[in-house]
Amino acid sequence: MITGYSVFLFAAATVTGLLAAYTGWYRRREISSATGILLLLIAITLYIGGAGMELASSDLAEILFWVKVEYLGIASIPSLLLIGMFGYVNRTRHLSLPLLALLSVIPVITCALVLTQSPLFYQTVGIDTSAPFPRLVFTPGPGYYLNACYQIIALFTGTILLVRAYRRSTQPLYRKQIQILGIGITAPFIASILYISGLSPIPHLDLAPFALVITATAFTIGIFSYQLFDLVPIAHSVILQKIPVGVMVVDDLERVTEVNPAAEAALGLGTGEGIGQPVALLTERFPELAGIIRDARPGIKKEVRYGDRHYTFEVVRLGEEGDRPAGSVLLIRDISPWRLAEEELLRRTDELKVANQQLALISAITRHDISNQLVVIDGYLDLLLEDGMPADQAKTVEQVLDATDRVREMVTFMRDYQAIGTSAPVWTDLRNLPERAATEVALRGVQINNLLPAIEVLADPLIEKVLATLFENAIRHGKTVTQILLSARTDQAGLTIVCEDDGAGVNEDKKERIFERGYGSNTGLGLFLAREILAITGMTITETGIPGVGARFEIQVPPGRYRTLDQAKKDHKEEQEQMLPSGAGSDGPDTPA
């Protein structure tokens, strides 16, 4: 007999079946523990669908058949729901094989008793036809009460797990997920208690299938709206167990309240050995540990060495509870691989430094010998010119003299290029650069107008040679140059240093070629060398002048590579404060966090 109750349950079973298919097929890769959720939804579908068919049946044999179908779901739901809750709150480590086997004992016994129609489950059975639909009437046996108690205990345990997870969670999304799960568990929990205790509004009517409709609806909303079972919270205990950083929590009495495996390994402790112990008596490896925790300053890491291992200790205060501090968290990081890499890098650097020094010595001796030979060649050629010779031969000798001058300039370039990058970049005051650069160039009456602001740039120490090269090129190639103007401006792209003159300028087709090695009427190395020096610290140089009006070179300094003098003073003060020694004893230096 089809009634509204059975139609409602048929519709609900269809929805849960579709949700099971969606979860098990379309979302199996996104949803964690998709198999467990799929089995739970199938069990709920069997229970609801079987209950609907039971209410639509007209004789006892048909009712008992659908009761058997129902119990395939009824017996499975508590265990599957409990396993799902353990998975959601990240306590799957408790689900050992023996425990899983134990959780399956009562469901298997229940199914066996129901399928065999054992009197241990239903001692007597009958039909109540007083309502618009027939209902099963039975006398419960011990198996029935065993299954009922198991259901209540499982649902109660799942509820407790969710309450604890809700209290620990601070994220709104996870709290909404837990609320949805709470609704899904509470509804059948209340319905089961009402039915078992005989308080159902309709006598002999099991309300649990109707309550499971609420559960299925809650799960549907959670999956589609709140990423339920897709994005689950990770318990802090799991994080502590897995992260490679040592974490030790100490209370206000300097007793250890929690310590993770990474901290136990660093401190030489066994599993759980440090819990409840005073920090001062905790480990022989670091007797100064209590002092480090007590005297630590915020943001400062203390480096400590034990044997061939290097560690950094950082303390985070937990604030205060009432009138006293709540405790501290000690973060322990094993930095041995980095220290070993640094030591290896220093060793390789020293070896490279020695090799460079040897190469520099050979290069210097070679340049010196070449220069001496050039002086000898120039001397003999001058003597030939003084002795008198035909004009065509004299022209050839002068060409040789020009060639020796070019070789001499190349030797000078070798000396200068070798010095590029050998010294660390330094903060240099722009205002002092033009004066120093001018001393390296014969100005020939050209006036230098320095309008550079009070700004420092982080540059190679050879940056003044860049300005000297620009001055020399202006005087040599500008033809009508009378003054050189230096200025600077800042914008979102960084700092732009401008060096411009009032000479002949640079033709459009040569604006980029002048920076190529070997281009020009002399050695062609000056501007090439200037660009190389600037590139060391990320600077660029371009020519943007107007031919016939004058040359204009723009040096672009990226953000972070320049600062005002006021900022320079502030940075210097902060560096000094960070270098102040810590009060706690240690085998290593304090470093900013």
Coordinates of C-alpha atoms in Angstrom, one line a residue:
M1 CA 0.0 0.0 0.0
I2 CA 1.6 3.2 -1.2
T3 CA 1.3 6.1 1.3
G4 CA 2.7 9.6 1.7
Y5 CA 5.2 8.3 4.2
S6 CA 6.6 5.7 1.8
V7 CA 6.6 8.1 -1.2
F8 CA 8.6 10.6 1.0
L9 CA 11.1 7.8 1.9
F10 CA 11.4 6.7 -1.7
A11 CA 12.2 10.2 -2.8
A12 CA 14.8 10.6 0.0
A13 CA 16.4 7.3 -0.9
T14 CA 16.7 8.4 -4.6
V15 CA 18.4 11.6 -3.5
T16 CA 20.9 9.8 -1.2
G17 CA 21.6 7.2 -3.9
L18 CA 22.4 10.0 -6.4
L19 CA 24.6 11.7 -3.8
A20 CA 26.4 8.4 -3.3
A21 CA 27.0 8.1 -7.1
Y22 CA 28.2 11.7 -7.3
T23 CA 30.6 11.3 -4.3
G24 CA 31.9 7.9 -5.4
W25 CA 32.4 8.8 -9.1
Y26 CA 32.6 12.5 -9.9
R27 CA 34.2 13.7 -6.6
R28 CA 36.3 10.6 -5.7
R29 CA 39.5 12.5 -6.4
E30 CA 38.6 15.6 -4.5
I31 CA 36.9 14.2 -1.4
S32 CA 39.1 12.7 1.2
S33 CA 38.1 9.2 2.3
A34 CA 35.6 9.1 -0.7
T35 CA 35.2 5.3 -0.3
G36 CA 34.1 5.5 3.3
I37 CA 31.7 8.3 2.5
L38 CA 30.3 6.3 -0.4
L39 CA 29.7 3.3 1.8
L40 CA 28.0 5.4 4.4
L41 CA 25.7 7.0 1.8
I42 CA 24.9 3.5 0.4
A43 CA 24.0 2.3 3.9
I44 CA 21.7 5.3 4.4
T45 CA 20.1 4.7 1.0
L46 CA 19.4 1.0 1.9
Y47 CA 18.0 2.0 5.3
I48 CA 15.7 4.7 3.9
G49 CA 14.6 2.8 0.8
G50 CA 14.0 -0.4 2.8
A51 CA 11.9 1.5 5.3
G52 CA 9.9 3.0 2.5
M53 CA 9.2 -0.4 1.0
E54 CA 8.4 -1.8 4.5
L55 CA 5.7 0.9 4.9
A56 CA 4.3 0.0 1.4
S57 CA 4.1 -3.7 2.2
S58 CA 0.8 -5.5 3.2
D59 CA 1.8 -8.8 4.7
L60 CA 4.3 -10.0 7.3
A61 CA 6.5 -12.0 5.0
E62 CA 7.0 -9.0 2.7
I63 CA 7.7 -6.7 5.7
L64 CA 10.3 -9.1 7.1
F65 CA 12.0 -9.2 3.7
W66 CA 12.4 -5.4 3.6
V67 CA 13.5 -5.4 7.2
K68 CA 16.4 -7.6 6.2
V69 CA 17.3 -5.1 3.5
E70 CA 17.1 -2.2 6.0
Y71 CA 19.4 -3.9 8.5
L72 CA 22.2 -4.2 5.9
G73 CA 22.2 -0.4 6.2
I74 CA 21.2 -0.1 9.9
A75 CA 24.0 -2.4 11.1
S76 CA 26.6 -0.6 9.0
I77 CA 25.8 3.0 9.6
P78 CA 27.2 3.4 13.2
S79 CA 30.6 1.9 12.3
L80 CA 30.9 3.8 9.0
L81 CA 29.8 7.1 10.7
L82 CA 32.2 6.6 13.5
I83 CA 35.1 5.9 11.1
G84 CA 34.1 8.9 9.1
M85 CA 34.2 11.1 12.2
F86 CA 37.6 9.8 13.2
G87 CA 38.8 10.6 9.7
Y88 CA 37.3 14.1 9.7
V89 CA 39.0 15.1 13.0
N90 CA 42.3 13.5 11.8
R91 CA 42.4 10.7 14.3
T92 CA 42.8 7.9 11.8
R93 CA 46.0 6.8 13.6
H94 CA 43.6 5.3 16.2
L95 CA 41.9 3.2 13.6
S96 CA 44.2 0.2 13.8
L97 CA 43.3 -3.1 12.2
P98 CA 42.3 -4.7 15.5
L99 CA 39.9 -1.7 16.2
L100 CA 38.4 -1.9 12.7
A101 CA 37.8 -5.6 13.2
L102 CA 36.2 -4.8 16.6
L103 CA 33.9 -2.2 15.0
S104 CA 32.7 -4.8 12.5
V105 CA 31.8 -7.5 15.1
I106 CA 28.4 -6.2 16.2
P107 CA 27.3 -5.2 12.6
V108 CA 28.2 -8.7 11.4
I109 CA 26.4 -10.4 14.3
T110 CA 23.3 -8.1 13.8
C111 CA 23.1 -8.9 10.1
A112 CA 23.5 -12.6 10.8
L113 CA 20.7 -12.6 13.4
V114 CA 18.3 -10.6 11.2
L115 CA 18.9 -12.5 8.0
T116 CA 18.4 -15.9 9.7
Q117 CA 15.3 -14.5 11.6
S118 CA 16.9 -15.7 14.9
P119 CA 14.8 -15.4 18.0
L120 CA 17.8 -13.8 19.6
F121 CA 16.9 -10.6 17.7
Y122 CA 13.2 -10.7 17.3
Q123 CA 11.6 -13.1 19.8
T124 CA 8.1 -12.6 18.3
V125 CA 6.9 -10.6 15.3
G126 CA 3.5 -9.4 14.1
I127 CA 1.7 -6.6 12.2
D128 CA -0.1 -3.5 13.6
T129 CA -2.8 -2.4 11.2
S130 CA -4.3 0.3 13.3
A131 CA -2.7 3.0 11.3
P132 CA -3.1 3.8 7.6
F133 CA -0.1 1.6 6.9
P134 CA 1.0 -1.7 8.5
R135 CA 3.8 -1.6 11.0
L136 CA 6.0 -4.4 12.3
V137 CA 5.4 -5.3 16.0
F138 CA 8.0 -7.4 17.7
T139 CA 9.4 -8.5 21.0
P140 CA 13.1 -7.4 21.2
G141 CA 15.7 -10.1 21.9
P142 CA 19.2 -9.6 23.4
G143 CA 20.7 -9.1 19.9
Y144 CA 18.3 -6.2 19.2
Y145 CA 19.3 -4.4 22.5
L146 CA 23.0 -5.1 21.7
N147 CA 22.7 -3.4 18.3
A148 CA 20.6 -0.5 19.8
C149 CA 23.3 0.1 22.5
Y150 CA 26.0 0.0 19.8
Q151 CA 24.2 2.6 17.7
I152 CA 23.7 5.0 20.6
I153 CA 27.3 4.6 21.8
A154 CA 28.7 5.1 18.2
L155 CA 26.5 8.2 17.6
F156 CA 27.4 9.6 21.0
T157 CA 31.1 9.1 20.4
G158 CA 30.9 10.8 17.0
T159 CA 29.1 13.7 18.7
I160 CA 31.8 14.0 21.3
L161 CA 34.5 14.1 18.6
L162 CA 32.7 16.9 16.8
V163 CA 32.2 18.9 19.9
R164 CA 35.9 18.7 20.7
A165 CA 36.8 19.6 17.2
Y166 CA 34.5 22.6 17.2
R167 CA 36.0 23.9 20.4
R168 CA 39.5 23.7 19.0
S169 CA 38.7 25.1 15.6
T170 CA 39.1 28.9 15.0
Q171 CA 38.3 28.9 11.2
P172 CA 34.7 29.9 10.3
L173 CA 34.6 27.4 7.3
Y174 CA 35.5 24.4 9.5
R175 CA 33.1 25.5 12.2
K176 CA 30.2 25.5 9.7
Q177 CA 31.3 22.1 8.5
I178 CA 31.2 20.7 12.1
Q179 CA 27.8 22.3 12.7
I180 CA 26.5 20.5 9.6
L181 CA 27.9 17.2 10.7
G182 CA 26.5 17.8 14.1
I183 CA 23.0 18.2 12.7
G184 CA 23.5 15.1 10.6
I185 CA 24.5 13.0 13.6
T186 CA 22.1 14.5 16.2
A187 CA 18.9 13.9 14.1
P188 CA 19.2 10.0 13.9
F189 CA 20.6 10.0 17.5
I190 CA 17.4 11.6 18.9
A191 CA 15.2 9.5 16.6
S192 CA 16.8 6.2 17.7
I193 CA 16.4 7.1 21.4
L194 CA 12.7 8.0 20.9
Y195 CA 12.0 4.7 19.0
I196 CA 13.9 2.4 21.3
S197 CA 12.3 4.0 24.4
G198 CA 8.8 3.7 23.0
L199 CA 8.3 7.5 22.8
S200 CA 7.7 7.7 19.1
P201 CA 4.7 9.9 18.2
I202 CA 3.3 7.1 16.1
P203 CA 3.5 3.8 17.9
H204 CA 5.8 1.2 16.4
L205 CA 7.0 3.6 13.7
D206 CA 10.8 3.8 13.4
L207 CA 11.7 7.5 13.1
A208 CA 15.3 7.0 12.2
P209 CA 14.8 6.7 8.4
F210 CA 13.0 10.1 8.5
A211 CA 15.8 11.5 10.6
L212 CA 18.4 10.2 8.2
V213 CA 16.7 12.3 5.5
I214 CA 17.9 15.3 7.6
T215 CA 21.4 13.7 7.7
A216 CA 21.5 13.3 3.9
T217 CA 20.2 16.8 3.4
A218 CA 22.9 18.2 5.7
F219 CA 25.6 16.2 4.0
T220 CA 24.4 17.5 0.6
I221 CA 24.5 21.1 1.7
G222 CA 27.9 20.6 3.3
I223 CA 29.4 18.9 0.2
F224 CA 28.2 21.5 -2.3
S225 CA 28.4 24.7 -0.2
Y226 CA 31.1 24.2 2.4
Q227 CA 33.5 21.7 0.8
L228 CA 32.6 19.0 3.4
F229 CA 34.9 16.0 3.2
D230 CA 36.8 17.8 0.5
L231 CA 38.6 20.4 2.7
V232 CA 39.0 19.1 6.2
P233 CA 40.8 20.6 9.2
I234 CA 44.2 19.1 10.1
A235 CA 44.6 18.6 13.8
H236 CA 47.4 20.4 15.5
S237 CA 48.7 17.1 16.9
V238 CA 49.1 15.8 13.3
I239 CA 51.0 18.9 12.4
L240 CA 53.3 18.6 15.4
Q241 CA 54.0 15.0 14.6
K242 CA 54.9 15.6 10.9
I243 CA 56.6 19.0 10.7
P244 CA 60.5 18.9 10.6
V245 CA 60.7 21.8 13.1
G246 CA 61.2 20.9 16.7
V247 CA 58.4 22.3 18.9
M248 CA 58.4 22.2 22.7
V249 CA 55.7 23.8 24.8
V250 CA 56.7 25.0 28.3
D251 CA 54.3 26.2 31.0
D252 CA 54.8 29.2 33.3
L253 CA 56.7 26.9 35.8
E254 CA 59.2 25.9 33.1
R255 CA 57.8 22.3 32.8
V256 CA 57.4 20.6 29.4
T257 CA 53.8 20.1 28.5
E258 CA 54.2 19.0 24.8
V259 CA 57.1 18.0 22.7
N260 CA 57.1 16.7 19.1
P261 CA 59.4 14.0 17.5
A262 CA 61.7 16.6 15.8
A263 CA 62.3 18.3 19.2
E264 CA 62.9 14.9 20.9
A265 CA 65.5 14.0 18.3
A266 CA 67.3 17.3 18.6
L267 CA 67.3 17.2 22.4
G268 CA 68.2 13.5 22.6
L269 CA 64.9 12.4 24.3
G270 CA 62.9 9.2 24.0
T271 CA 59.3 9.3 22.8
G272 CA 57.2 11.1 25.5
E273 CA 60.2 11.2 27.8
G274 CA 60.2 15.0 28.4
I275 CA 56.5 15.5 29.2
G276 CA 56.1 16.9 32.7
Q277 CA 59.8 17.4 33.3
P278 CA 61.4 20.7 34.3
V279 CA 63.4 22.2 31.4
A280 CA 66.5 22.6 33.6
L281 CA 66.7 18.8 34.1
L282 CA 65.5 17.8 30.6
T283 CA 68.7 17.1 28.7
E284 CA 72.4 16.9 29.1
R285 CA 73.0 18.1 25.6
F286 CA 71.9 21.7 26.3
P287 CA 72.3 22.6 29.9
E288 CA 71.7 26.3 29.1
L289 CA 68.2 25.5 27.6
A290 CA 66.3 26.9 30.6
G291 CA 68.3 30.1 30.4
I292 CA 67.6 30.4 26.7
I293 CA 63.9 30.1 27.2
R294 CA 63.9 32.5 30.2
D295 CA 66.0 35.2 28.7
A296 CA 64.9 35.0 25.0
R297 CA 64.0 38.2 23.2
P298 CA 61.2 38.3 20.5
G299 CA 62.4 37.8 17.0
I300 CA 65.9 36.7 17.9
K301 CA 67.2 33.2 17.1
K302 CA 70.0 31.7 19.1
E303 CA 72.4 29.4 17.4
V304 CA 73.7 26.5 19.4
R305 CA 76.2 23.7 18.4
Y306 CA 76.2 20.2 19.7
G307 CA 78.9 18.0 18.2
D308 CA 78.7 18.4 14.4
R309 CA 75.1 19.5 14.5
H310 CA 74.0 23.2 14.4
Y311 CA 70.6 24.3 15.8
T312 CA 68.7 27.6 16.2
F313 CA 66.4 28.1 19.2
E314 CA 63.6 30.6 19.0
V315 CA 61.1 31.3 21.8
V316 CA 57.5 32.5 21.2
R317 CA 55.7 33.8 24.3
L318 CA 52.1 32.6 24.8
G319 CA 50.9 35.8 26.4
E320 CA 49.4 35.9 29.9
E321 CA 46.7 34.3 31.9
G322 CA 45.6 36.5 34.7
D323 CA 48.7 37.9 36.5
R324 CA 51.3 35.5 35.2
P325 CA 52.6 34.4 31.8
A326 CA 50.9 31.4 30.2
G327 CA 54.1 29.8 29.0
S328 CA 56.4 29.6 25.9
V329 CA 56.9 27.7 22.7
L330 CA 60.5 26.7 21.8
L331 CA 61.1 26.3 18.1
I332 CA 64.2 24.2 17.3
R333 CA 65.5 24.1 13.8
D334 CA 68.4 21.8 12.6
I335 CA 70.4 24.0 10.3
S336 CA 73.4 21.6 10.0
P337 CA 72.9 21.1 6.2
W338 CA 73.1 24.9 5.7
R339 CA 76.1 25.3 8.0
L340 CA 77.9 22.5 6.2
A341 CA 77.0 24.1 2.8
E342 CA 78.3 27.4 4.1
E343 CA 81.6 25.9 5.3
E344 CA 82.0 24.1 2.0
L345 CA 81.3 27.4 0.1
L346 CA 83.8 29.2 2.2
R347 CA 86.4 26.6 1.5
R348 CA 85.7 26.7 -2.2
T349 CA 85.7 30.5 -2.0
D350 CA 89.1 30.5 -0.4
E351 CA 90.5 28.1 -3.0
L352 CA 89.0 30.3 -5.7
K353 CA 90.5 33.4 -4.1
V354 CA 94.0 31.9 -4.1
A355 CA 93.6 30.9 -7.7
N356 CA 92.4 34.4 -8.6
Q357 CA 95.3 35.9 -6.8
Q358 CA 97.7 33.8 -8.8
L359 CA 96.0 34.7 -12.0
A360 CA 96.0 38.4 -11.0
L361 CA 99.7 38.2 -10.3
I362 CA 100.4 36.5 -13.7
S363 CA 98.2 39.1 -15.4
A364 CA 99.9 42.0 -13.6
I365 CA 103.4 40.7 -14.5
T366 CA 102.3 40.2 -18.1
R367 CA 100.8 43.7 -18.4
H368 CA 104.0 45.1 -16.9
D369 CA 106.2 43.3 -19.3
I370 CA 104.0 44.3 -22.3
S371 CA 104.1 47.9 -21.2
N372 CA 107.9 47.8 -20.9
Q373 CA 108.2 46.4 -24.4
L374 CA 105.8 49.0 -25.7
V375 CA 108.1 51.7 -24.2
V376 CA 111.1 50.1 -26.0
I377 CA 109.2 49.9 -29.3
D378 CA 108.0 53.6 -29.0
G379 CA 111.6 54.6 -28.3
Y380 CA 113.0 52.9 -31.4
L381 CA 110.2 54.3 -33.5
D382 CA 110.9 57.9 -32.3
L383 CA 114.6 57.5 -33.1
L384 CA 113.6 56.4 -36.6
L385 CA 111.5 59.5 -37.0
E386 CA 114.3 61.8 -35.7
D387 CA 116.8 60.3 -38.1
G388 CA 114.7 61.4 -41.1
M389 CA 113.2 59.2 -43.7
P390 CA 110.9 59.4 -46.7
A391 CA 107.4 60.6 -46.1
D392 CA 105.8 57.2 -47.0
Q393 CA 108.0 55.4 -44.5
A394 CA 107.4 58.1 -41.8
K395 CA 103.7 57.6 -42.3
T396 CA 104.1 53.8 -41.7
V397 CA 106.1 54.4 -38.5
E398 CA 103.4 56.8 -37.2
Q399 CA 100.8 54.1 -37.9
V400 CA 102.8 51.6 -35.9
L401 CA 103.0 54.2 -33.0
D402 CA 99.2 54.5 -33.1
A403 CA 99.0 50.7 -32.9
T404 CA 101.2 50.7 -29.9
D405 CA 98.9 53.3 -28.3
R406 CA 95.9 51.1 -28.9
V407 CA 97.8 48.1 -27.4
R408 CA 98.6 50.2 -24.3
E409 CA 94.9 51.2 -24.0
M410 CA 94.0 47.5 -24.2
V411 CA 96.4 46.7 -21.5
T412 CA 94.7 49.3 -19.3
F413 CA 91.3 47.8 -20.1
M414 CA 92.6 44.4 -19.0
R415 CA 93.6 46.0 -15.7
D416 CA 90.3 47.7 -15.2
Y417 CA 88.1 44.8 -16.3
Q418 CA 89.9 42.4 -14.0
A419 CA 88.9 44.6 -11.1
I420 CA 85.2 44.5 -11.9
G421 CA 83.2 42.4 -9.3
T422 CA 86.2 41.6 -7.2
S423 CA 84.9 43.8 -4.4
A424 CA 81.5 43.6 -2.7
P425 CA 79.0 46.4 -3.7
V426 CA 79.0 49.3 -1.3
W427 CA 76.7 52.2 -0.5
T428 CA 78.1 55.2 -2.3
D429 CA 77.0 58.9 -1.9
L430 CA 76.1 60.2 -5.4
R431 CA 77.2 63.7 -4.6
N432 CA 80.8 62.8 -4.2
L433 CA 81.2 60.8 -7.4
P434 CA 81.5 63.6 -10.0
E435 CA 84.4 65.2 -8.2
R436 CA 86.3 62.0 -7.9
A437 CA 85.6 61.0 -11.5
A438 CA 86.8 64.4 -12.8
T439 CA 90.3 63.8 -11.3
E440 CA 90.8 60.9 -13.8
V441 CA 90.0 63.0 -16.9
A442 CA 91.6 66.0 -18.6
L443 CA 88.6 68.4 -18.6
R444 CA 90.1 70.9 -21.0
G445 CA 88.0 73.7 -19.6
V446 CA 84.7 71.8 -19.6
Q447 CA 82.6 72.7 -16.6
I448 CA 81.0 70.0 -14.4
N449 CA 77.6 71.0 -12.9
N450 CA 76.7 68.6 -10.1
L451 CA 73.0 68.7 -9.2
L452 CA 72.9 65.2 -7.8
P453 CA 70.7 64.8 -4.6
A454 CA 71.7 63.4 -1.2
I455 CA 71.1 59.8 -2.2
E456 CA 73.2 56.6 -1.8
V457 CA 73.4 53.8 -4.4
L458 CA 74.5 50.3 -3.8
A459 CA 77.1 49.8 -6.5
D460 CA 80.4 48.3 -7.4
P461 CA 83.3 50.5 -6.1
L462 CA 84.3 51.1 -9.7
I463 CA 81.2 53.2 -10.4
E464 CA 83.2 56.4 -10.4
K465 CA 85.0 55.0 -13.5
V466 CA 81.6 54.9 -15.2
L467 CA 81.2 58.7 -14.7
A468 CA 84.9 59.2 -15.7
T469 CA 84.2 57.3 -19.0
L470 CA 81.1 59.5 -19.7
F471 CA 83.1 62.7 -19.1
E472 CA 85.9 61.4 -21.3
N473 CA 83.5 60.5 -24.1
A474 CA 81.8 63.9 -23.9
I475 CA 85.1 65.8 -24.2
R476 CA 86.6 63.5 -26.9
H477 CA 83.5 63.1 -29.1
G478 CA 81.3 66.0 -28.2
K479 CA 83.4 68.5 -30.2
T480 CA 81.7 71.6 -29.0
V481 CA 81.1 70.6 -25.3
T482 CA 81.4 73.4 -22.8
Q483 CA 79.5 71.9 -19.8
I484 CA 78.3 68.5 -18.4
L485 CA 75.2 68.4 -16.2
L486 CA 74.5 65.7 -13.7
S487 CA 71.0 65.3 -12.1
A488 CA 68.7 62.6 -10.8
R489 CA 65.0 61.8 -10.4
T490 CA 62.9 59.1 -8.8
D491 CA 59.7 57.4 -9.9
Q492 CA 57.9 54.0 -9.7
A493 CA 60.6 52.4 -11.8
G494 CA 63.4 53.5 -9.4
L495 CA 66.1 56.1 -9.5
T496 CA 67.4 57.6 -12.8
I497 CA 70.8 59.3 -12.9
V498 CA 71.2 61.7 -15.8
C499 CA 74.6 62.8 -17.4
E500 CA 74.1 65.2 -20.3
D501 CA 76.2 67.6 -22.2
D502 CA 75.8 70.4 -24.8
G503 CA 77.9 68.8 -27.5
A504 CA 77.3 67.2 -30.9
G505 CA 75.2 64.3 -29.5
V506 CA 74.9 60.7 -30.7
N507 CA 73.3 59.7 -34.0
E508 CA 70.2 57.6 -33.8
D509 CA 71.8 54.6 -35.4
K510 CA 74.7 54.6 -32.9
K511 CA 72.8 54.9 -29.6
E512 CA 73.1 51.2 -28.8
R513 CA 76.2 50.4 -30.8
I514 CA 78.4 52.7 -28.8
F515 CA 78.0 50.2 -25.9
E516 CA 79.3 47.3 -27.9
R517 CA 82.8 46.0 -27.3
G518 CA 85.3 47.2 -29.9
Y519 CA 83.0 49.9 -31.4
G520 CA 84.4 53.5 -31.7
S521 CA 87.3 55.5 -33.0
N522 CA 89.6 54.4 -30.1
T523 CA 89.6 51.1 -28.3
G524 CA 85.8 50.9 -28.0
L525 CA 86.1 49.6 -24.5
G526 CA 85.1 52.5 -22.3
L527 CA 81.3 52.4 -22.6
F528 CA 81.3 48.6 -22.8
L529 CA 83.2 48.5 -19.5
A530 CA 80.8 51.1 -18.0
R531 CA 77.8 49.0 -18.8
E532 CA 79.5 45.9 -17.3
I533 CA 80.3 47.7 -14.0
L534 CA 76.7 48.9 -13.7
A535 CA 75.2 45.5 -14.5
I536 CA 76.8 44.0 -11.4
T537 CA 74.2 45.6 -9.2
G538 CA 71.3 45.5 -11.6
M539 CA 71.8 49.0 -13.1
T540 CA 71.3 49.8 -16.8
I541 CA 72.6 52.6 -19.0
T542 CA 71.1 54.0 -22.2
E543 CA 71.7 57.1 -24.5
T544 CA 68.6 59.2 -24.9
G545 CA 70.0 62.5 -26.2
I546 CA 69.0 64.5 -29.3
P547 CA 71.6 64.6 -32.1
G548 CA 73.0 68.1 -32.6
V549 CA 71.7 69.2 -29.1
G550 CA 73.9 67.0 -26.9
A551 CA 74.5 63.5 -25.5
R552 CA 72.3 62.3 -22.6
F553 CA 73.1 59.1 -20.7
E554 CA 70.5 57.7 -18.3
I555 CA 71.5 55.2 -15.6
Q556 CA 68.5 53.3 -14.2
V557 CA 68.9 52.1 -10.6
P558 CA 66.2 49.6 -9.5
P559 CA 64.2 50.0 -6.3
G560 CA 66.0 48.7 -3.2
R561 CA 69.4 49.7 -4.6
Y562 CA 69.2 53.3 -3.5
R563 CA 68.3 55.2 -0.3
T564 CA 68.3 58.6 1.1
L565 CA 70.9 59.6 3.7
D566 CA 68.2 59.7 6.4
Q567 CA 67.3 56.1 5.5
A568 CA 71.0 55.2 5.5
K569 CA 71.4 56.5 9.1
K570 CA 68.2 54.5 10.2
D571 CA 69.5 51.3 8.6
H572 CA 72.9 51.7 10.2
K573 CA 71.2 52.2 13.6
E574 CA 69.1 49.0 13.2
E575 CA 72.2 47.0 12.2
Q576 CA 73.9 48.1 15.3
E577 CA 70.9 47.1 17.5
Q578 CA 70.7 43.7 15.9
M579 CA 74.4 43.1 16.7
L580 CA 73.9 43.6 20.4
P581 CA 74.8 40.4 22.3
S582 CA 72.1 38.4 24.1
G583 CA 72.0 37.8 27.8
A584 CA 71.7 34.0 27.5
G585 CA 74.6 31.7 27.3
S586 CA 75.2 30.0 23.9
D587 CA 77.7 28.4 21.7
G588 CA 76.7 30.5 18.8
P589 CA 75.6 34.0 17.8
D590 CA 72.2 35.5 17.9
T591 CA 70.6 36.1 14.6
P592 CA 67.5 38.1 13.7
A593 CA 64.5 35.9 13.0

